Amino acid sequence: MKRELLAGLLLLTMAAGLYWRSLNTGSDQTVLSPETEPDFIARSLRTRAYDSSGRLNAEIAADQMQHFQDDALTEFARPVYLLYPEGGDGVWKIQSEAGQLQQNRYLLLEQEVVVTAIEPGEPLQTIHTDQLALDLETMVMTTESMIRAEGNTFTLQARGLWADLNTNRIELKDRVSATYEVQ
Amino acid sequence: SEADFTQPVKVTANSSSGDFTNRVLEYRDNVVIVQGSLRIEADRLILESSEDKSRQVMIATGNPATYEQVMENGLMARAEAREIRYDVNTQLLTMSGNAQLSQADSLVRGETISYNARLQRLTAEGSKDEQITTIFMPKEEKKVEPEPEAPAPAPAQEPQP
Protein backbone atom coordinates (compact mmCIF):
# COMPACT_ATOMS: atom_id res chain seq x y z
CA MET A 1 0.00 0.00 0.00
CA LYS A 2 2.86 2.22 1.02
CA ARG A 3 4.48 1.81 -2.44
CA GLU A 4 1.27 2.85 -4.28
CA LEU A 5 0.95 5.87 -2.01
CA LEU A 6 4.54 6.83 -2.73
CA ALA A 7 4.07 6.45 -6.52
CA GLY A 8 0.93 8.56 -6.36
CA LEU A 9 2.70 11.27 -4.42
CA LEU A 10 5.55 11.18 -6.92
CA LEU A 11 3.16 11.56 -9.84
CA LEU A 12 1.38 14.39 -8.11
CA THR A 13 4.65 16.22 -7.49
CA MET A 14 5.73 15.82 -11.14
CA ALA A 15 2.38 17.09 -12.39
CA ALA A 16 2.62 20.11 -10.07
CA GLY A 17 6.15 20.79 -11.33
CA LEU A 18 5.07 20.62 -14.95
CA TYR A 19 2.10 22.88 -14.30
CA TRP A 20 4.36 25.37 -12.46
CA ARG A 21 6.84 25.44 -15.35
CA SER A 22 4.16 26.06 -17.92
CA LEU A 23 2.95 28.97 -15.82
CA ASN A 24 6.47 30.44 -15.75
CA THR A 25 7.37 29.96 -19.37
CA GLY A 26 4.03 31.44 -20.35
CA SER A 27 4.98 34.86 -18.85
CA ASP A 28 8.06 35.75 -20.86
CA GLN A 29 7.06 34.26 -24.22
CA THR A 30 3.75 35.41 -25.50
CA VAL A 31 2.17 32.14 -26.38
CA LEU A 32 1.01 32.89 -29.91
CA SER A 33 -2.41 31.65 -30.66
CA PRO A 34 -2.47 29.92 -34.05
CA GLU A 35 -3.98 33.01 -35.75
CA THR A 36 -1.11 35.41 -34.75
CA GLU A 37 1.65 32.96 -35.40
CA PRO A 38 3.56 33.87 -38.62
CA ASP A 39 3.45 31.39 -41.42
CA PHE A 40 7.14 31.89 -41.88
CA ILE A 41 9.96 34.02 -40.51
CA ALA A 42 12.97 35.04 -42.52
CA ARG A 43 16.15 36.63 -41.21
CA SER A 44 18.60 38.82 -43.15
CA LEU A 45 16.11 38.79 -45.93
CA ARG A 46 16.73 40.17 -49.43
CA THR A 47 13.95 40.14 -51.97
CA ARG A 48 13.03 41.80 -55.28
CA ALA A 49 9.61 42.98 -56.40
CA TYR A 50 8.56 43.34 -60.06
CA ASP A 51 5.59 45.18 -61.49
CA SER A 52 3.01 43.62 -63.78
CA SER A 53 5.15 44.30 -66.85
CA GLY A 54 8.11 42.51 -65.27
CA ARG A 55 10.06 45.66 -64.52
CA LEU A 56 12.05 45.68 -61.24
CA ASN A 57 10.36 48.30 -59.08
CA ALA A 58 11.72 47.54 -55.60
CA GLU A 59 14.40 45.67 -53.71
CA ILE A 60 13.81 44.95 -50.03
CA ALA A 61 16.31 44.00 -47.35
CA ALA A 62 15.40 43.54 -43.68
CA ASP A 63 16.95 42.14 -40.52
CA GLN A 64 13.84 40.06 -40.00
CA MET A 65 10.54 39.44 -41.72
CA GLN A 66 7.42 37.68 -40.49
CA HIS A 67 4.74 36.76 -42.98
CA PHE A 68 1.09 36.15 -42.03
CA GLN A 69 -0.56 34.45 -45.02
CA ASP A 70 -4.21 34.85 -43.98
CA ASP A 71 -3.85 38.57 -43.28
CA ALA A 72 -1.71 39.13 -46.41
CA LEU A 73 0.55 40.94 -43.97
CA THR A 74 4.32 41.04 -43.72
CA GLU A 75 6.12 42.66 -40.79
CA PHE A 76 9.72 43.83 -41.10
CA ALA A 77 12.43 44.74 -38.62
CA ARG A 78 14.76 47.45 -39.95
CA PRO A 79 13.57 47.29 -43.56
CA VAL A 80 15.54 49.00 -46.33
CA TYR A 81 13.60 49.58 -49.54
CA LEU A 82 15.25 50.55 -52.83
CA LEU A 83 12.60 52.00 -55.13
CA TYR A 84 12.85 52.37 -58.90
CA PRO A 85 9.90 54.60 -59.86
CA GLU A 86 8.68 54.02 -63.38
CA GLY A 87 8.16 57.65 -64.37
CA GLY A 88 10.96 59.31 -62.47
CA ASP A 89 14.56 58.53 -63.42
CA GLY A 90 15.62 58.75 -59.78
CA VAL A 91 16.28 55.88 -57.40
CA TRP A 92 15.05 56.24 -53.80
CA LYS A 93 16.13 54.41 -50.64
CA ILE A 94 13.63 54.28 -47.76
CA GLN A 95 14.58 52.79 -44.40
CA SER A 96 13.13 52.69 -40.89
CA GLU A 97 13.19 50.75 -37.64
CA ALA A 98 9.91 48.92 -38.34
CA GLY A 99 7.61 48.32 -41.29
CA GLN A 100 4.48 46.50 -42.43
CA LEU A 101 3.47 45.51 -45.95
CA GLN A 102 -0.24 44.89 -46.62
CA GLN A 103 -1.47 43.00 -49.70
CA ASN A 104 2.03 43.23 -51.13
CA ARG A 105 1.32 46.88 -52.00
CA TYR A 106 0.66 49.18 -49.02
CA LEU A 107 3.81 49.78 -47.03
CA LEU A 108 3.72 51.50 -43.62
CA LEU A 109 7.09 52.48 -42.18
CA GLU A 110 7.58 53.70 -38.60
CA GLN A 111 10.32 55.02 -36.28
CA GLU A 112 13.21 56.98 -37.78
CA VAL A 113 12.01 56.84 -41.35
CA VAL A 114 14.62 58.21 -43.78
CA VAL A 115 14.00 58.70 -47.51
CA THR A 116 17.20 59.23 -49.49
CA ALA A 117 17.59 60.15 -53.16
CA ILE A 118 20.29 57.94 -54.64
CA GLU A 119 20.75 60.20 -57.68
CA PRO A 120 23.01 63.12 -56.74
CA GLY A 121 21.22 65.50 -59.11
CA GLU A 122 17.87 65.26 -57.29
CA PRO A 123 17.00 68.67 -55.81
CA LEU A 124 15.55 66.92 -52.76
CA GLN A 125 18.20 64.70 -51.12
CA THR A 126 16.73 63.36 -47.84
CA ILE A 127 13.45 63.39 -45.91
CA HIS A 128 13.24 62.46 -42.21
CA THR A 129 9.97 61.68 -40.45
CA ASP A 130 8.62 59.24 -37.90
CA GLN A 131 5.92 57.60 -40.00
CA LEU A 132 5.37 57.15 -43.74
CA ALA A 133 2.84 55.29 -45.86
CA LEU A 134 3.84 54.24 -49.40
CA ASP A 135 1.71 52.71 -52.15
CA LEU A 136 4.19 50.55 -54.09
CA GLU A 137 1.94 50.52 -57.15
CA THR A 138 1.41 54.26 -57.57
CA MET A 139 4.71 55.19 -55.81
CA VAL A 140 2.80 57.81 -53.83
CA MET A 141 4.00 58.37 -50.27
CA THR A 142 2.15 60.29 -47.56
CA THR A 143 2.47 61.25 -43.91
CA GLU A 144 0.65 63.52 -41.48
CA SER A 145 3.73 63.76 -39.26
CA MET A 146 6.38 66.48 -39.13
CA ILE A 147 9.01 66.11 -41.82
CA ARG A 148 12.52 67.56 -42.17
CA ALA A 149 13.96 67.62 -45.67
CA GLU A 150 17.38 68.55 -47.04
CA GLY A 151 18.43 69.43 -50.56
CA ASN A 152 21.65 70.59 -52.17
CA THR A 153 21.18 74.20 -51.13
CA PHE A 154 18.21 74.16 -48.76
CA THR A 155 16.64 72.63 -45.66
CA LEU A 156 12.95 72.68 -44.90
CA GLN A 157 10.42 71.57 -42.33
CA ALA A 158 6.69 71.03 -42.60
CA ARG A 159 3.83 69.04 -41.20
CA GLY A 160 2.21 66.57 -43.59
CA LEU A 161 3.54 65.41 -46.95
CA TRP A 162 2.23 63.97 -50.19
CA ALA A 163 4.79 62.96 -52.82
CA ASP A 164 4.57 61.13 -56.14
CA LEU A 165 7.92 59.53 -56.94
CA ASN A 166 6.80 58.79 -60.51
CA THR A 167 6.06 62.39 -61.43
CA ASN A 168 8.55 63.94 -58.98
CA ARG A 169 5.88 66.13 -57.42
CA ILE A 170 5.51 66.97 -53.74
CA GLU A 171 2.99 68.75 -51.51
CA LEU A 172 3.79 70.05 -48.03
CA LYS A 173 0.53 70.43 -46.15
CA ASP A 174 1.15 72.82 -43.23
CA ARG A 175 3.64 75.01 -41.38
CA VAL A 176 6.26 75.17 -44.09
CA SER A 177 9.60 76.73 -43.20
CA ALA A 178 12.50 76.65 -45.68
CA THR A 179 16.04 78.09 -45.61
CA TYR A 180 17.99 78.49 -48.85
CA GLU A 181 21.76 78.98 -48.78
CA VAL A 182 23.01 81.56 -51.29
CA GLN A 183 25.74 80.23 -53.59
CA SER B 1 21.83 96.59 -49.12
CA GLU B 2 24.44 94.52 -50.95
CA ALA B 3 25.23 92.53 -47.78
CA ASP B 4 21.65 91.23 -47.75
CA PHE B 5 22.27 89.14 -50.86
CA THR B 6 24.96 87.07 -49.19
CA GLN B 7 22.60 86.00 -46.40
CA PRO B 8 20.52 82.78 -46.49
CA VAL B 9 16.93 83.19 -47.69
CA LYS B 10 14.25 82.08 -45.20
CA VAL B 11 10.74 81.32 -46.52
CA THR B 12 7.74 80.43 -44.35
CA ALA B 13 4.18 79.70 -45.52
CA ASN B 14 1.08 77.70 -44.69
CA SER B 15 1.63 75.16 -47.47
CA SER B 16 3.86 74.41 -50.41
CA SER B 17 4.09 72.24 -53.51
CA GLY B 18 6.97 71.31 -55.79
CA ASP B 19 7.27 69.92 -59.31
CA PHE B 20 10.90 68.85 -59.49
CA THR B 21 10.69 67.72 -63.11
CA ASN B 22 9.68 71.21 -64.27
CA ARG B 23 11.64 72.83 -61.40
CA VAL B 24 8.76 74.91 -60.11
CA LEU B 25 8.22 75.41 -56.40
CA GLU B 26 5.15 77.22 -54.96
CA TYR B 27 4.44 78.54 -51.48
CA ARG B 28 0.90 79.49 -50.51
CA ASP B 29 -0.79 81.65 -47.80
CA ASN B 30 1.00 83.87 -45.31
CA VAL B 31 4.17 83.71 -47.34
CA VAL B 32 7.10 85.59 -45.76
CA ILE B 33 10.57 85.79 -47.35
CA VAL B 34 13.45 87.20 -45.33
CA GLN B 35 17.04 87.75 -46.51
CA GLY B 36 19.05 90.05 -44.27
CA SER B 37 17.05 93.30 -44.14
CA LEU B 38 14.96 92.33 -47.20
CA ARG B 39 11.44 91.22 -46.34
CA ILE B 40 8.66 90.26 -48.81
CA GLU B 41 5.15 89.32 -47.68
CA ALA B 42 2.70 87.76 -50.17
CA ASP B 43 -0.21 85.39 -50.58
CA ARG B 44 1.67 83.28 -53.05
CA LEU B 45 5.28 82.78 -54.11
CA ILE B 46 6.48 80.86 -57.14
CA LEU B 47 10.14 79.95 -57.66
CA GLU B 48 11.12 78.92 -61.19
CA SER B 49 14.59 77.78 -62.15
CA SER B 50 16.22 76.04 -65.09
CA GLU B 51 18.59 73.12 -64.67
CA ASP B 52 21.61 75.19 -65.69
CA LYS B 53 20.49 78.05 -63.39
CA SER B 54 20.42 80.42 -66.38
CA ARG B 55 16.89 81.28 -65.33
CA GLN B 56 15.97 81.83 -61.66
CA VAL B 57 12.84 83.87 -61.07
CA MET B 58 10.79 84.59 -57.92
CA ILE B 59 7.18 85.80 -58.40
CA ALA B 60 5.30 87.01 -55.32
CA THR B 61 1.64 87.96 -55.65
CA GLY B 62 -0.78 89.42 -53.16
CA ASN B 63 -3.27 92.17 -52.44
CA PRO B 64 -0.82 93.69 -52.34
CA ALA B 65 2.47 91.86 -52.04
CA THR B 66 4.83 94.05 -50.03
CA TYR B 67 8.60 94.49 -50.08
CA GLU B 68 10.95 96.36 -47.76
CA GLN B 69 14.73 96.58 -47.56
CA VAL B 70 17.35 98.90 -46.04
CA MET B 71 19.25 100.49 -48.92
CA GLU B 72 22.95 101.38 -49.15
CA ASN B 73 22.14 104.86 -47.89
CA GLY B 74 20.76 103.34 -44.72
CA LEU B 75 17.20 104.35 -45.51
CA MET B 76 14.37 101.81 -45.61
CA ALA B 77 12.80 101.40 -49.04
CA ARG B 78 9.24 100.06 -49.20
CA ALA B 79 7.24 98.82 -52.15
CA GLU B 80 3.92 97.19 -52.82
CA ALA B 81 2.17 95.84 -55.90
CA ARG B 82 -0.09 93.04 -57.00
CA GLU B 83 2.95 91.22 -58.37
CA ILE B 84 6.61 91.55 -57.36
CA ARG B 85 8.92 89.67 -59.67
CA TYR B 86 12.65 89.29 -59.03
CA ASP B 87 15.05 87.86 -61.62
CA VAL B 88 18.07 86.60 -59.72
CA ASN B 89 20.41 86.60 -62.72
CA THR B 90 19.61 90.07 -64.09
CA GLN B 91 18.95 91.46 -60.57
CA LEU B 92 15.84 93.12 -61.98
CA LEU B 93 12.96 93.75 -59.58
CA THR B 94 9.65 94.39 -61.42
CA MET B 95 6.51 95.45 -59.58
CA SER B 96 3.25 95.54 -61.47
CA GLY B 97 -0.35 96.29 -60.61
CA ASN B 98 -0.83 99.50 -58.53
CA ALA B 99 2.88 99.58 -57.94
CA GLN B 100 4.29 101.96 -55.38
CA LEU B 101 7.87 102.46 -54.20
CA SER B 102 8.79 104.84 -51.39
CA GLN B 103 11.90 105.82 -49.46
CA ALA B 104 11.84 108.44 -46.74
CA ASP B 105 9.39 111.01 -48.15
CA SER B 106 9.97 110.28 -51.81
CA LEU B 107 7.42 108.19 -53.64
CA VAL B 108 6.94 106.72 -57.09
CA ARG B 109 3.58 105.30 -58.12
CA GLY B 110 2.58 103.72 -61.42
CA GLU B 111 1.22 100.65 -63.16
CA THR B 112 4.73 99.13 -63.36
CA ILE B 113 7.94 100.05 -61.59
CA SER B 114 11.18 98.26 -62.25
CA TYR B 115 14.43 98.66 -60.41
CA ASN B 116 17.71 97.33 -61.81
CA ALA B 117 19.81 96.72 -58.72
CA ARG B 118 22.94 96.22 -60.81
CA LEU B 119 22.61 99.50 -62.73
CA GLN B 120 20.82 101.21 -59.81
CA ARG B 121 18.23 102.40 -62.35
CA LEU B 122 14.56 102.92 -61.64
CA THR B 123 11.92 102.95 -64.39
CA ALA B 124 8.23 103.63 -63.89
CA GLU B 125 5.41 103.26 -66.40
CA GLY B 126 1.86 104.48 -66.15
CA SER B 127 -1.15 102.87 -67.72
CA LYS B 128 -3.56 104.29 -70.26
CA ASP B 129 -5.79 105.44 -67.41
CA GLU B 130 -3.19 106.72 -65.03
CA GLN B 131 0.07 108.46 -65.41
CA ILE B 132 2.94 107.85 -63.07
CA THR B 133 3.28 109.94 -59.94
CA THR B 134 6.65 110.89 -58.61
CA ILE B 135 7.26 112.86 -55.49
CA PHE B 136 10.82 113.68 -54.71
CA MET B 137 11.31 115.48 -51.49
CA PRO B 138 14.53 117.44 -51.66
CA LYS B 139 16.79 116.77 -48.80
CA GLU B 140 16.05 119.42 -46.20
CA GLU B 141 18.84 122.01 -46.66
CA LYS B 142 20.15 122.85 -43.29
CA LYS B 143 19.16 126.49 -42.76
CA VAL B 144 22.50 128.22 -42.16
CA GLU B 145 21.88 130.90 -39.49
CA PRO B 146 23.73 133.99 -40.61
CA GLU B 147 26.66 134.51 -38.25
CA PRO B 148 26.06 137.61 -36.12
CA GLU B 149 28.27 140.27 -37.80
CA ALA B 150 31.22 141.08 -35.65
CA PRO B 151 31.18 144.82 -34.67
CA ALA B 152 33.36 146.90 -37.10
CA PRO B 153 36.73 147.74 -35.49
CA ALA B 154 36.88 151.41 -34.20
CA PRO B 155 38.82 153.75 -36.64
CA ALA B 156 42.48 154.19 -35.64
CA GLN B 157 42.95 157.50 -33.65
CA GLU B 158 45.23 160.16 -35.33
CA PRO B 159 48.00 161.10 -32.88
CA GLN B 160 47.10 164.63 -31.51
CA PRO B 161 49.88 167.29 -32.14
CSV table of C-alpha atoms in Angstrom, one decimal, chain B:
chain,number,residue,atom,x,y,z
B,1,SER,CA,21.8,96.6,-49.1
B,2,GLU,CA,24.4,94.5,-50.9
B,3,ALA,CA,25.2,92.5,-47.8
B,4,ASP,CA,21.6,91.2,-47.7
B,5,PHE,CA,22.3,89.1,-50.9
B,6,THR,CA,25.0,87.1,-49.2
B,7,GLN,CA,22.6,86.0,-46.4
B,8,PRO,CA,20.5,82.8,-46.5
B,9,VAL,CA,16.9,83.2,-47.7
B,10,LYS,CA,14.3,82.1,-45.2
B,11,VAL,CA,10.7,81.3,-46.5
B,12,THR,CA,7.7,80.4,-44.4
B,13,ALA,CA,4.2,79.7,-45.5
B,14,ASN,CA,1.1,77.7,-44.7
B,15,SER,CA,1.6,75.2,-47.5
B,16,SER,CA,3.9,74.4,-50.4
B,17,SER,CA,4.1,72.2,-53.5
B,18,GLY,CA,7.0,71.3,-55.8
B,19,ASP,CA,7.3,69.9,-59.3
B,20,PHE,CA,10.9,68.8,-59.5
B,21,THR,CA,10.7,67.7,-63.1
B,22,ASN,CA,9.7,71.2,-64.3
B,23,ARG,CA,11.6,72.8,-61.4
B,24,VAL,CA,8.8,74.9,-60.1
B,25,LEU,CA,8.2,75.4,-56.4
B,26,GLU,CA,5.2,77.2,-55.0
B,27,TYR,CA,4.4,78.5,-51.5
B,28,ARG,CA,0.9,79.5,-50.5
B,29,ASP,CA,-0.8,81.6,-47.8
B,30,ASN,CA,1.0,83.9,-45.3
B,31,VAL,CA,4.2,83.7,-47.3
B,32,VAL,CA,7.1,85.6,-45.8
B,33,ILE,CA,10.6,85.8,-47.4
B,34,VAL,CA,13.4,87.2,-45.3
B,35,GLN,CA,17.0,87.7,-46.5
B,36,GLY,CA,19.0,90.1,-44.3
B,37,SER,CA,17.0,93.3,-44.1
B,38,LEU,CA,15.0,92.3,-47.2
B,39,ARG,CA,11.4,91.2,-46.3
B,40,ILE,CA,8.7,90.3,-48.8
B,41,GLU,CA,5.1,89.3,-47.7
B,42,ALA,CA,2.7,87.8,-50.2
B,43,ASP,CA,-0.2,85.4,-50.6
B,44,ARG,CA,1.7,83.3,-53.1
B,45,LEU,CA,5.3,82.8,-54.1
B,46,ILE,CA,6.5,80.9,-57.1
B,47,LEU,CA,10.1,80.0,-57.7
B,48,GLU,CA,11.1,78.9,-61.2
B,49,SER,CA,14.6,77.8,-62.1
B,50,SER,CA,16.2,76.0,-65.1
B,51,GLU,CA,18.6,73.1,-64.7
B,52,ASP,CA,21.6,75.2,-65.7
B,53,LYS,CA,20.5,78.0,-63.4
B,54,SER,CA,20.4,80.4,-66.4
B,55,ARG,CA,16.9,81.3,-65.3
B,56,GLN,CA,16.0,81.8,-61.7
B,57,VAL,CA,12.8,83.9,-61.1
B,58,MET,CA,10.8,84.6,-57.9
B,59,ILE,CA,7.2,85.8,-58.4
B,60,ALA,CA,5.3,87.0,-55.3
B,61,THR,CA,1.6,88.0,-55.7
B,62,GLY,CA,-0.8,89.4,-53.2
B,63,ASN,CA,-3.3,92.2,-52.4
B,64,PRO,CA,-0.8,93.7,-52.3
B,65,ALA,CA,2.5,91.9,-52.0
B,66,THR,CA,4.8,94.1,-50.0
B,67,TYR,CA,8.6,94.5,-50.1
B,68,GLU,CA,11.0,96.4,-47.8
B,69,GLN,CA,14.7,96.6,-47.6
B,70,VAL,CA,17.4,98.9,-46.0
B,71,MET,CA,19.3,100.5,-48.9
B,72,GLU,CA,22.9,101.4,-49.1
B,73,ASN,CA,22.1,104.9,-47.9
B,74,GLY,CA,20.8,103.3,-44.7
B,75,LEU,CA,17.2,104.3,-45.5
B,76,MET,CA,14.4,101.8,-45.6
B,77,ALA,CA,12.8,101.4,-49.0
B,78,ARG,CA,9.2,100.1,-49.2
B,79,ALA,CA,7.2,98.8,-52.1
B,80,GLU,CA,3.9,97.2,-52.8
B,81,ALA,CA,2.2,95.8,-55.9
B,82,ARG,CA,-0.1,93.0,-57.0
B,83,GLU,CA,3.0,91.2,-58.4
B,84,ILE,CA,6.6,91.6,-57.4
B,85,ARG,CA,8.9,89.7,-59.7
B,86,TYR,CA,12.7,89.3,-59.0
B,87,ASP,CA,15.0,87.9,-61.6
B,88,VAL,CA,18.1,86.6,-59.7
B,89,ASN,CA,20.4,86.6,-62.7
B,90,THR,CA,19.6,90.1,-64.1
B,91,GLN,CA,18.9,91.5,-60.6
B,92,LEU,CA,15.8,93.1,-62.0
B,93,LEU,CA,13.0,93.7,-59.6
B,94,THR,CA,9.7,94.4,-61.4
B,95,MET,CA,6.5,95.5,-59.6
B,96,SER,CA,3.3,95.5,-61.5
B,97,GLY,CA,-0.4,96.3,-60.6
B,98,ASN,CA,-0.8,99.5,-58.5
B,99,ALA,CA,2.9,99.6,-57.9
B,100,GLN,CA,4.3,102.0,-55.4
B,101,LEU,CA,7.9,102.5,-54.2
B,102,SER,CA,8.8,104.8,-51.4
B,103,GLN,CA,11.9,105.8,-49.5
B,104,ALA,CA,11.8,108.4,-46.7
B,105,ASP,CA,9.4,111.0,-48.2
B,106,SER,CA,10.0,110.3,-51.8
B,107,LEU,CA,7.4,108.2,-53.6
B,108,VAL,CA,6.9,106.7,-57.1
B,109,ARG,CA,3.6,105.3,-58.1
B,110,GLY,CA,2.6,103.7,-61.4
B,111,GLU,CA,1.2,100.6,-63.2
B,112,THR,CA,4.7,99.1,-63.4
B,113,ILE,CA,7.9,100.0,-61.6
B,114,SER,CA,11.2,98.3,-62.3
B,115,TYR,CA,14.4,98.7,-60.4
B,116,ASN,CA,17.7,97.3,-61.8
B,117,ALA,CA,19.8,96.7,-58.7
B,118,ARG,CA,22.9,96.2,-60.8
B,119,LEU,CA,22.6,99.5,-62.7
B,120,GLN,CA,20.8,101.2,-59.8
B,121,ARG,CA,18.2,102.4,-62.4
B,122,LEU,CA,14.6,102.9,-61.6
B,123,THR,CA,11.9,102.9,-64.4
B,124,ALA,CA,8.2,103.6,-63.9
B,125,GLU,CA,5.4,103.3,-66.4
B,126,GLY,CA,1.9,104.5,-66.2
B,127,SER,CA,-1.1,102.9,-67.7
B,128,LYS,CA,-3.6,104.3,-70.3
B,129,ASP,CA,-5.8,105.4,-67.4
B,130,GLU,CA,-3.2,106.7,-65.0
B,131,GLN,CA,0.1,108.5,-65.4
B,132,ILE,CA,2.9,107.9,-63.1
B,133,THR,CA,3.3,109.9,-59.9
B,134,THR,CA,6.6,110.9,-58.6
B,135,ILE,CA,7.3,112.9,-55.5
B,136,PHE,CA,10.8,113.7,-54.7
B,137,MET,CA,11.3,115.5,-51.5
B,138,PRO,CA,14.5,117.4,-51.7
B,139,LYS,CA,16.8,116.8,-48.8
B,140,GLU,CA,16.0,119.4,-46.2
B,141,GLU,CA,18.8,122.0,-46.7
B,142,LYS,CA,20.2,122.9,-43.3
B,143,LYS,CA,19.2,126.5,-42.8
B,144,VAL,CA,22.5,128.2,-42.2
B,145,GLU,CA,21.9,130.9,-39.5
B,146,PRO,CA,23.7,134.0,-40.6
B,147,GLU,CA,26.7,134.5,-38.2
B,148,PRO,CA,26.1,137.6,-36.1
B,149,GLU,CA,28.3,140.3,-37.8
B,150,ALA,CA,31.2,141.1,-35.7
B,151,PRO,CA,31.2,144.8,-34.7
B,152,ALA,CA,33.4,146.9,-37.1
B,153,PRO,CA,36.7,147.7,-35.5
B,154,ALA,CA,36.9,151.4,-34.2
B,155,PRO,CA,38.8,153.8,-36.6
B,156,ALA,CA,42.5,154.2,-35.6
B,157,GLN,CA,42.9,157.5,-33.7
B,158,GLU,CA,45.2,160.2,-35.3
B,159,PRO,CA,48.0,161.1,-32.9
B,160,GLN,CA,47.1,164.6,-31.5
B,161,PRO,CA,49.9,167.3,-32.1
